PDB file of C-alpha atoms in Angstrom:
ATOM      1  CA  UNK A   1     114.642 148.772 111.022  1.00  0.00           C
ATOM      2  CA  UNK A   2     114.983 151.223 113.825  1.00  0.00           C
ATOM      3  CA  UNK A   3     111.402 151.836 114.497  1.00  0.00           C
ATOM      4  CA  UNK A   4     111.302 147.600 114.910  1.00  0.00           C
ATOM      5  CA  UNK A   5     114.595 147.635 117.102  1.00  0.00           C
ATOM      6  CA  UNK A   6     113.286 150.329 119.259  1.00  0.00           C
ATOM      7  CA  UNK A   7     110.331 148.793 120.001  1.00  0.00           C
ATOM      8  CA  UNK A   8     111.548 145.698 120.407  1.00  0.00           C
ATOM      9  CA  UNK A   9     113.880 146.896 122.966  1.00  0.00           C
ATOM     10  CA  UNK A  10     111.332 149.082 125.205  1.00  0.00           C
ATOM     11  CA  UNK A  11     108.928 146.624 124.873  1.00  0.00           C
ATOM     12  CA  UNK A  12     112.200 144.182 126.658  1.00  0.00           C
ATOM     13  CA  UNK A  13     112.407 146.449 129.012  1.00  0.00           C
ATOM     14  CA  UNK A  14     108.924 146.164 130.282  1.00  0.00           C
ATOM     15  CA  UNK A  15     108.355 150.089 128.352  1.00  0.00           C
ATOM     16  CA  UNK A  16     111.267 151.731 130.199  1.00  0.00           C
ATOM     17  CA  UNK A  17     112.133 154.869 128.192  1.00  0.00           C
ATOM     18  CA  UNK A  18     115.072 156.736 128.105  1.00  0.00           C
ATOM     19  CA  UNK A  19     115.836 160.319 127.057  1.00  0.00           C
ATOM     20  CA  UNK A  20     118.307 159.233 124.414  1.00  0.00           C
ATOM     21  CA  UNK A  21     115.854 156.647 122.942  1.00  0.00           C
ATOM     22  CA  UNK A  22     113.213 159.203 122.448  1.00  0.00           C
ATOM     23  CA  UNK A  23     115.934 161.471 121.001  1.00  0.00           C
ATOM     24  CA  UNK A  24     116.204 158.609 118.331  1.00  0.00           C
ATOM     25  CA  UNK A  25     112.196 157.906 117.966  1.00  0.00           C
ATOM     26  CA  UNK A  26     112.387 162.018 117.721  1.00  0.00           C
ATOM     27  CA  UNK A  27     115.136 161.939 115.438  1.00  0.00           C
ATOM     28  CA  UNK A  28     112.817 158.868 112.594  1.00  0.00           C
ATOM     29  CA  UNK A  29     109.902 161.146 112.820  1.00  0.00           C
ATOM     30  CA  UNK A  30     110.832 164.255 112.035  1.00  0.00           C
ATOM     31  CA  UNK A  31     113.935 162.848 109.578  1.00  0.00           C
ATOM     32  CA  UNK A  32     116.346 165.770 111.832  1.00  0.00           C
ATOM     33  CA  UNK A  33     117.743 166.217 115.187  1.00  0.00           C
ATOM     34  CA  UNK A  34     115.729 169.761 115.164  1.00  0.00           C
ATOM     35  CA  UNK A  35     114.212 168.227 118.422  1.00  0.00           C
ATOM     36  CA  UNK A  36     117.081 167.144 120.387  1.00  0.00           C
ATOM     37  CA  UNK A  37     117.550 170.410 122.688  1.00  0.00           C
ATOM     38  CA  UNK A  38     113.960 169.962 124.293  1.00  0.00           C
ATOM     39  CA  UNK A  39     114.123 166.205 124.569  1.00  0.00           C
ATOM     40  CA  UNK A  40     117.149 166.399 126.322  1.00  0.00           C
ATOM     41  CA  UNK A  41     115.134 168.683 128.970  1.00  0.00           C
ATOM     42  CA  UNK A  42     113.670 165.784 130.105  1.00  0.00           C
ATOM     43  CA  UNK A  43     114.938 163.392 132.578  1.00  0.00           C
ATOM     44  CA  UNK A  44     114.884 159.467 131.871  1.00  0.00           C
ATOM     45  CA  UNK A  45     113.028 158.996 134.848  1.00  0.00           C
ATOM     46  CA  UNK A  46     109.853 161.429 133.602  1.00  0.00           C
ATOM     47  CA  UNK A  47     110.237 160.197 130.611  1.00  0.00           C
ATOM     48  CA  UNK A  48     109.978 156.296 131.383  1.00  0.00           C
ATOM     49  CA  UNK A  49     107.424 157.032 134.198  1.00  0.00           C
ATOM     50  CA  UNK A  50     105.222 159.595 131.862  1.00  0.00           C
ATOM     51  CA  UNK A  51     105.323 157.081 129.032  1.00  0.00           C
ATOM     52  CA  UNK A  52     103.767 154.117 131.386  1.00  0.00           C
ATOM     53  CA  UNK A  53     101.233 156.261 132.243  1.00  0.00           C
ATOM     54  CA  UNK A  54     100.194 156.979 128.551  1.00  0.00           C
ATOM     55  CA  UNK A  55     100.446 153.260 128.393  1.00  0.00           C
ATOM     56  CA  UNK A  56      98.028 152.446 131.081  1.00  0.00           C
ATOM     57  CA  UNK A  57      95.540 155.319 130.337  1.00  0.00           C
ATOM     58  CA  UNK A  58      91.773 154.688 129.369  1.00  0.00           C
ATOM     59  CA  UNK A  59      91.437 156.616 126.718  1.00  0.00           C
ATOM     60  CA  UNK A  60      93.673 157.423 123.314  1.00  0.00           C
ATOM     61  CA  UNK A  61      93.079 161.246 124.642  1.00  0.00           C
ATOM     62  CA  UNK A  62      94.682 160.465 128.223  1.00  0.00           C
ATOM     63  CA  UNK A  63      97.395 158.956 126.202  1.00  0.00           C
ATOM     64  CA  UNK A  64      98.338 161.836 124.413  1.00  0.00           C
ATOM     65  CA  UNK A  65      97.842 164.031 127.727  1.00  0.00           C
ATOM     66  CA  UNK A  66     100.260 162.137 129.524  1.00  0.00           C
ATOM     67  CA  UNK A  67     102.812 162.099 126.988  1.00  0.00           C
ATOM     68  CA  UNK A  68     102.954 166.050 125.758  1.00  0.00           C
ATOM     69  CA  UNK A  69     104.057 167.320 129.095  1.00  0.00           C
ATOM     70  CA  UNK A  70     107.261 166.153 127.925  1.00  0.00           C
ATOM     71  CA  UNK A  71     109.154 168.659 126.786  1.00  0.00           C
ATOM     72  CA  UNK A  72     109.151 168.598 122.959  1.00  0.00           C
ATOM     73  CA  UNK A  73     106.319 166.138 122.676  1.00  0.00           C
ATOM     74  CA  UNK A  74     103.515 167.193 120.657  1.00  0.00           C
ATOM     75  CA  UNK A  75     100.556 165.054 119.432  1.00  0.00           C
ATOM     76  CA  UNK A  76     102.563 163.481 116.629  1.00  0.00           C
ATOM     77  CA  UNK A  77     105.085 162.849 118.699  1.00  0.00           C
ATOM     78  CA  UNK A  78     103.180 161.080 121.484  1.00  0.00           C
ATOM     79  CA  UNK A  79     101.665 158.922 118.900  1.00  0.00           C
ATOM     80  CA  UNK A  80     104.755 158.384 117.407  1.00  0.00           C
ATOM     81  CA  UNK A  81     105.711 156.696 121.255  1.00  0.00           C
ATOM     82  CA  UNK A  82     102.713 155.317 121.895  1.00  0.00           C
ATOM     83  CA  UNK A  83     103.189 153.257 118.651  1.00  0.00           C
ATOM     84  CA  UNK A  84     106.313 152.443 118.733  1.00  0.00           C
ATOM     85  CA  UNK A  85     105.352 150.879 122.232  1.00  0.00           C
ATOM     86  CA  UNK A  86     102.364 148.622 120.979  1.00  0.00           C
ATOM     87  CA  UNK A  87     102.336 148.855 117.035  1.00  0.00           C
ATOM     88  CA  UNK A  88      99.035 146.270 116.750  1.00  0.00           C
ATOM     89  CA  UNK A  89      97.149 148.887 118.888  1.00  0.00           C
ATOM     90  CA  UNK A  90      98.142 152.764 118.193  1.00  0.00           C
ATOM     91  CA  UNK A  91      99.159 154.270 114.688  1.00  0.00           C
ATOM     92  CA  UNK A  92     101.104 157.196 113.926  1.00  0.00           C
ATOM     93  CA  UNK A  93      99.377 160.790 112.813  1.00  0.00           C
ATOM     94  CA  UNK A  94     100.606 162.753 110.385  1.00  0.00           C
ATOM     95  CA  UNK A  95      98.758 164.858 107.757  1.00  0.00           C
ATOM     96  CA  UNK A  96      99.121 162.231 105.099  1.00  0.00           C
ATOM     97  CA  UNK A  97      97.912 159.522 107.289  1.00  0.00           C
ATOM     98  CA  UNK A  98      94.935 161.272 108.545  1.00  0.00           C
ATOM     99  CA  UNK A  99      93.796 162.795 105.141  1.00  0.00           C
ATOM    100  CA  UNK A 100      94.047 159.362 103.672  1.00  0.00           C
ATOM    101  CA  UNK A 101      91.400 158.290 106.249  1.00  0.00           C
ATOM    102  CA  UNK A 102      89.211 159.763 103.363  1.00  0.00           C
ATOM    103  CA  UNK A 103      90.363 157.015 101.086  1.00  0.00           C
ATOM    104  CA  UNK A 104      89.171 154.275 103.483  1.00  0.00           C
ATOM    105  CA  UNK A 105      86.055 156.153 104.872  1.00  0.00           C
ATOM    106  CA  UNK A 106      84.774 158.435 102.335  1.00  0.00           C
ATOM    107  CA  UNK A 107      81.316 158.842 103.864  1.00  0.00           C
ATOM    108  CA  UNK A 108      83.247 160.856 106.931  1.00  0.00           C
ATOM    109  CA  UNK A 109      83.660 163.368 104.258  1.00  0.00           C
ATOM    110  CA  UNK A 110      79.682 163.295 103.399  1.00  0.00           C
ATOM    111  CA  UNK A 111      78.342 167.022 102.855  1.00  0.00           C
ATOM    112  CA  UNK A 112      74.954 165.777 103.586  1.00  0.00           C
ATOM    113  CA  UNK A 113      76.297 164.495 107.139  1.00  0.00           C
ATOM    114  CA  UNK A 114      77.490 167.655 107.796  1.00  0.00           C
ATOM    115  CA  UNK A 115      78.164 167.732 111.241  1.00  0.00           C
ATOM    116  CA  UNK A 116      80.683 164.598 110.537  1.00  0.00           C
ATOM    117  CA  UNK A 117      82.582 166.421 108.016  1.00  0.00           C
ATOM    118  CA  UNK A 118      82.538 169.470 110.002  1.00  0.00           C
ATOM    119  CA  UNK A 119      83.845 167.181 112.490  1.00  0.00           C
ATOM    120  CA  UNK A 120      86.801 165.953 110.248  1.00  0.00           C
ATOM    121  CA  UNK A 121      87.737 169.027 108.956  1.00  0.00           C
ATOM    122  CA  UNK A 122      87.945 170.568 112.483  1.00  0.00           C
ATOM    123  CA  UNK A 123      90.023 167.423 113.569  1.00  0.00           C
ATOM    124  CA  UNK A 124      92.157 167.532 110.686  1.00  0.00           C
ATOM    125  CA  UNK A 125      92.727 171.587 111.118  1.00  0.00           C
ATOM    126  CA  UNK A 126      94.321 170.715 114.840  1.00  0.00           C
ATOM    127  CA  UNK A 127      95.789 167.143 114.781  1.00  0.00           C
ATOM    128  CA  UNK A 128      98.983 168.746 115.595  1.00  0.00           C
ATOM    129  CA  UNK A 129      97.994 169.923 119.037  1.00  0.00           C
ATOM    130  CA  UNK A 130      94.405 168.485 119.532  1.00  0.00           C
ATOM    131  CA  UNK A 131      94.548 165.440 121.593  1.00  0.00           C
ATOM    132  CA  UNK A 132      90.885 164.937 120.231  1.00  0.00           C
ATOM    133  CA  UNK A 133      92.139 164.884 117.071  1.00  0.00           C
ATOM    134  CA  UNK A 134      94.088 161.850 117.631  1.00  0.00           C
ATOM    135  CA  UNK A 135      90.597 160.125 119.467  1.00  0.00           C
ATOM    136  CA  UNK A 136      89.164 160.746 116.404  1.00  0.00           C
ATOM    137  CA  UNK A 137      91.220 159.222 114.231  1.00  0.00           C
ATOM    138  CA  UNK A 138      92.242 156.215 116.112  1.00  0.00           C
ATOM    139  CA  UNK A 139      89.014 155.234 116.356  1.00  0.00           C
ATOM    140  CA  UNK A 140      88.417 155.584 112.320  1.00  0.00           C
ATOM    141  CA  UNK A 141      91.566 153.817 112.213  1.00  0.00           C
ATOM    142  CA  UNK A 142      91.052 151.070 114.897  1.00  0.00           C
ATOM    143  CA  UNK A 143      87.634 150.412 112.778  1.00  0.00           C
ATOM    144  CA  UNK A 144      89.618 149.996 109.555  1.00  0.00           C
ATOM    145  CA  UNK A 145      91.982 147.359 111.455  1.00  0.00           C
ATOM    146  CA  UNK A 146      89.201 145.710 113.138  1.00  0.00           C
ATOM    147  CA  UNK A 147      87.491 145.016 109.099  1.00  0.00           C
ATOM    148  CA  UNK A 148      90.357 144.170 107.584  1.00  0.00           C
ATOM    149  CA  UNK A 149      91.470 142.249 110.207  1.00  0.00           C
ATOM    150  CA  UNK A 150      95.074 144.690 110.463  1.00  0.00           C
ATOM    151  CA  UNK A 151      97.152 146.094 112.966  1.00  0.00           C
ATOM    152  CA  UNK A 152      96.736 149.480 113.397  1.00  0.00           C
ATOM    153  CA  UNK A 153     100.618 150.128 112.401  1.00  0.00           C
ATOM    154  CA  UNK A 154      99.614 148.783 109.119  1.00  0.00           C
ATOM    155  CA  UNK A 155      96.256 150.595 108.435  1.00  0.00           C
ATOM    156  CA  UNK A 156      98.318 154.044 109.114  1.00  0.00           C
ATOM    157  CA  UNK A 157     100.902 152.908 107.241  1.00  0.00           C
ATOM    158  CA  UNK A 158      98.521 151.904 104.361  1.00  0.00           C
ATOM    159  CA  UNK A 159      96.288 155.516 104.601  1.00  0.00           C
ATOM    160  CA  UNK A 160      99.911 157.384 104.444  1.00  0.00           C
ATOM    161  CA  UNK A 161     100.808 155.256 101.205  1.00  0.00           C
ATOM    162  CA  UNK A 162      97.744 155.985 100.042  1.00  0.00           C
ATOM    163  CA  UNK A 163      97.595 159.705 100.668  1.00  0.00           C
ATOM    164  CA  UNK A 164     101.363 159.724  98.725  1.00  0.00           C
ATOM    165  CA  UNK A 165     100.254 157.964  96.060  1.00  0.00           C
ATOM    166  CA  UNK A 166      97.416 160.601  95.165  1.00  0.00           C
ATOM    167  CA  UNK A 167      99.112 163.319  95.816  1.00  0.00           C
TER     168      UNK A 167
END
């Protein structure tokens, strides 16, 4: 419910941003308030005009570069607000998310294609801070949407279910 009333009300707003929302988009993500001191660093006007420009960028990557010169936004984060903005066209990372990409795609995990599993492992190893990381797995997930005809909210929601489940 908050993640849908959040978005609901930036996307209202025509994606104005305030510091205290992203406290609360913060504050779902990491289930704490362990973020709060270096949200709060930023002003609502760098916030809202940093998160239209992630919105208007060409690429996933120029997305995520926008978005962590916040303070306290890493890649998670920005994808976190990027999705939360336009849930049919950006999905969430997270560890569980991404490894369950193996689920859906198995053959990016192909030792004999070993320059694509090199590729994922790399990716995987630096999600957190690797704005190519998220590149990559948008477009694995975007792919996944596009087949079974899903937003890509629901595909990352479906890889972290899946991930949870086989843990």
């Amino acid at each position: 419910p908050l993640f849908s009333s959040i978005s609901e009300a930036i996307q209202s707003r025509d994606y104005e941003l305030s510091v205290a929302e992203l406290q609360r988009i913060s504050q779902w993500k990491l289930q704490s308030r362990r973020n709060d001191s270096n949200i709060r660093e930023n002003s609502d006007e760098a916030v809202t005009q940093q998160f239209k420009s992630a919105l208007t960028a060409s690429t996933d990557r120029e997305a995520i570069d926008e978005l962590t010169e916040l303070s306290g936004i890493g890649v998670p984060m920005a994808s976190t607000m990027l999705t939360v903005a336009k849930p049919s066209h950006y999905a969430i990372i997270d560890y569980r998310a991404f490894r369950g990409l193996v689920g859906a795609k198995p053959e990016i995990i192909n030792p004999q294609q070993y320059a694509d599993y090199a590729g994922f492992l790399e990716h995987f190893r630096t999600y957190l801070k690797n704005p190519e990381a998220y590149q990559f797995y948008m477009n694995h997930v975007r792919d996944i949407a596009d087949a079974e005809d899903r937003s890509a909210r629901q595909v990352d929601m479906a890889l972290w279910a899946f991930d949870r489940e086989m843990a």
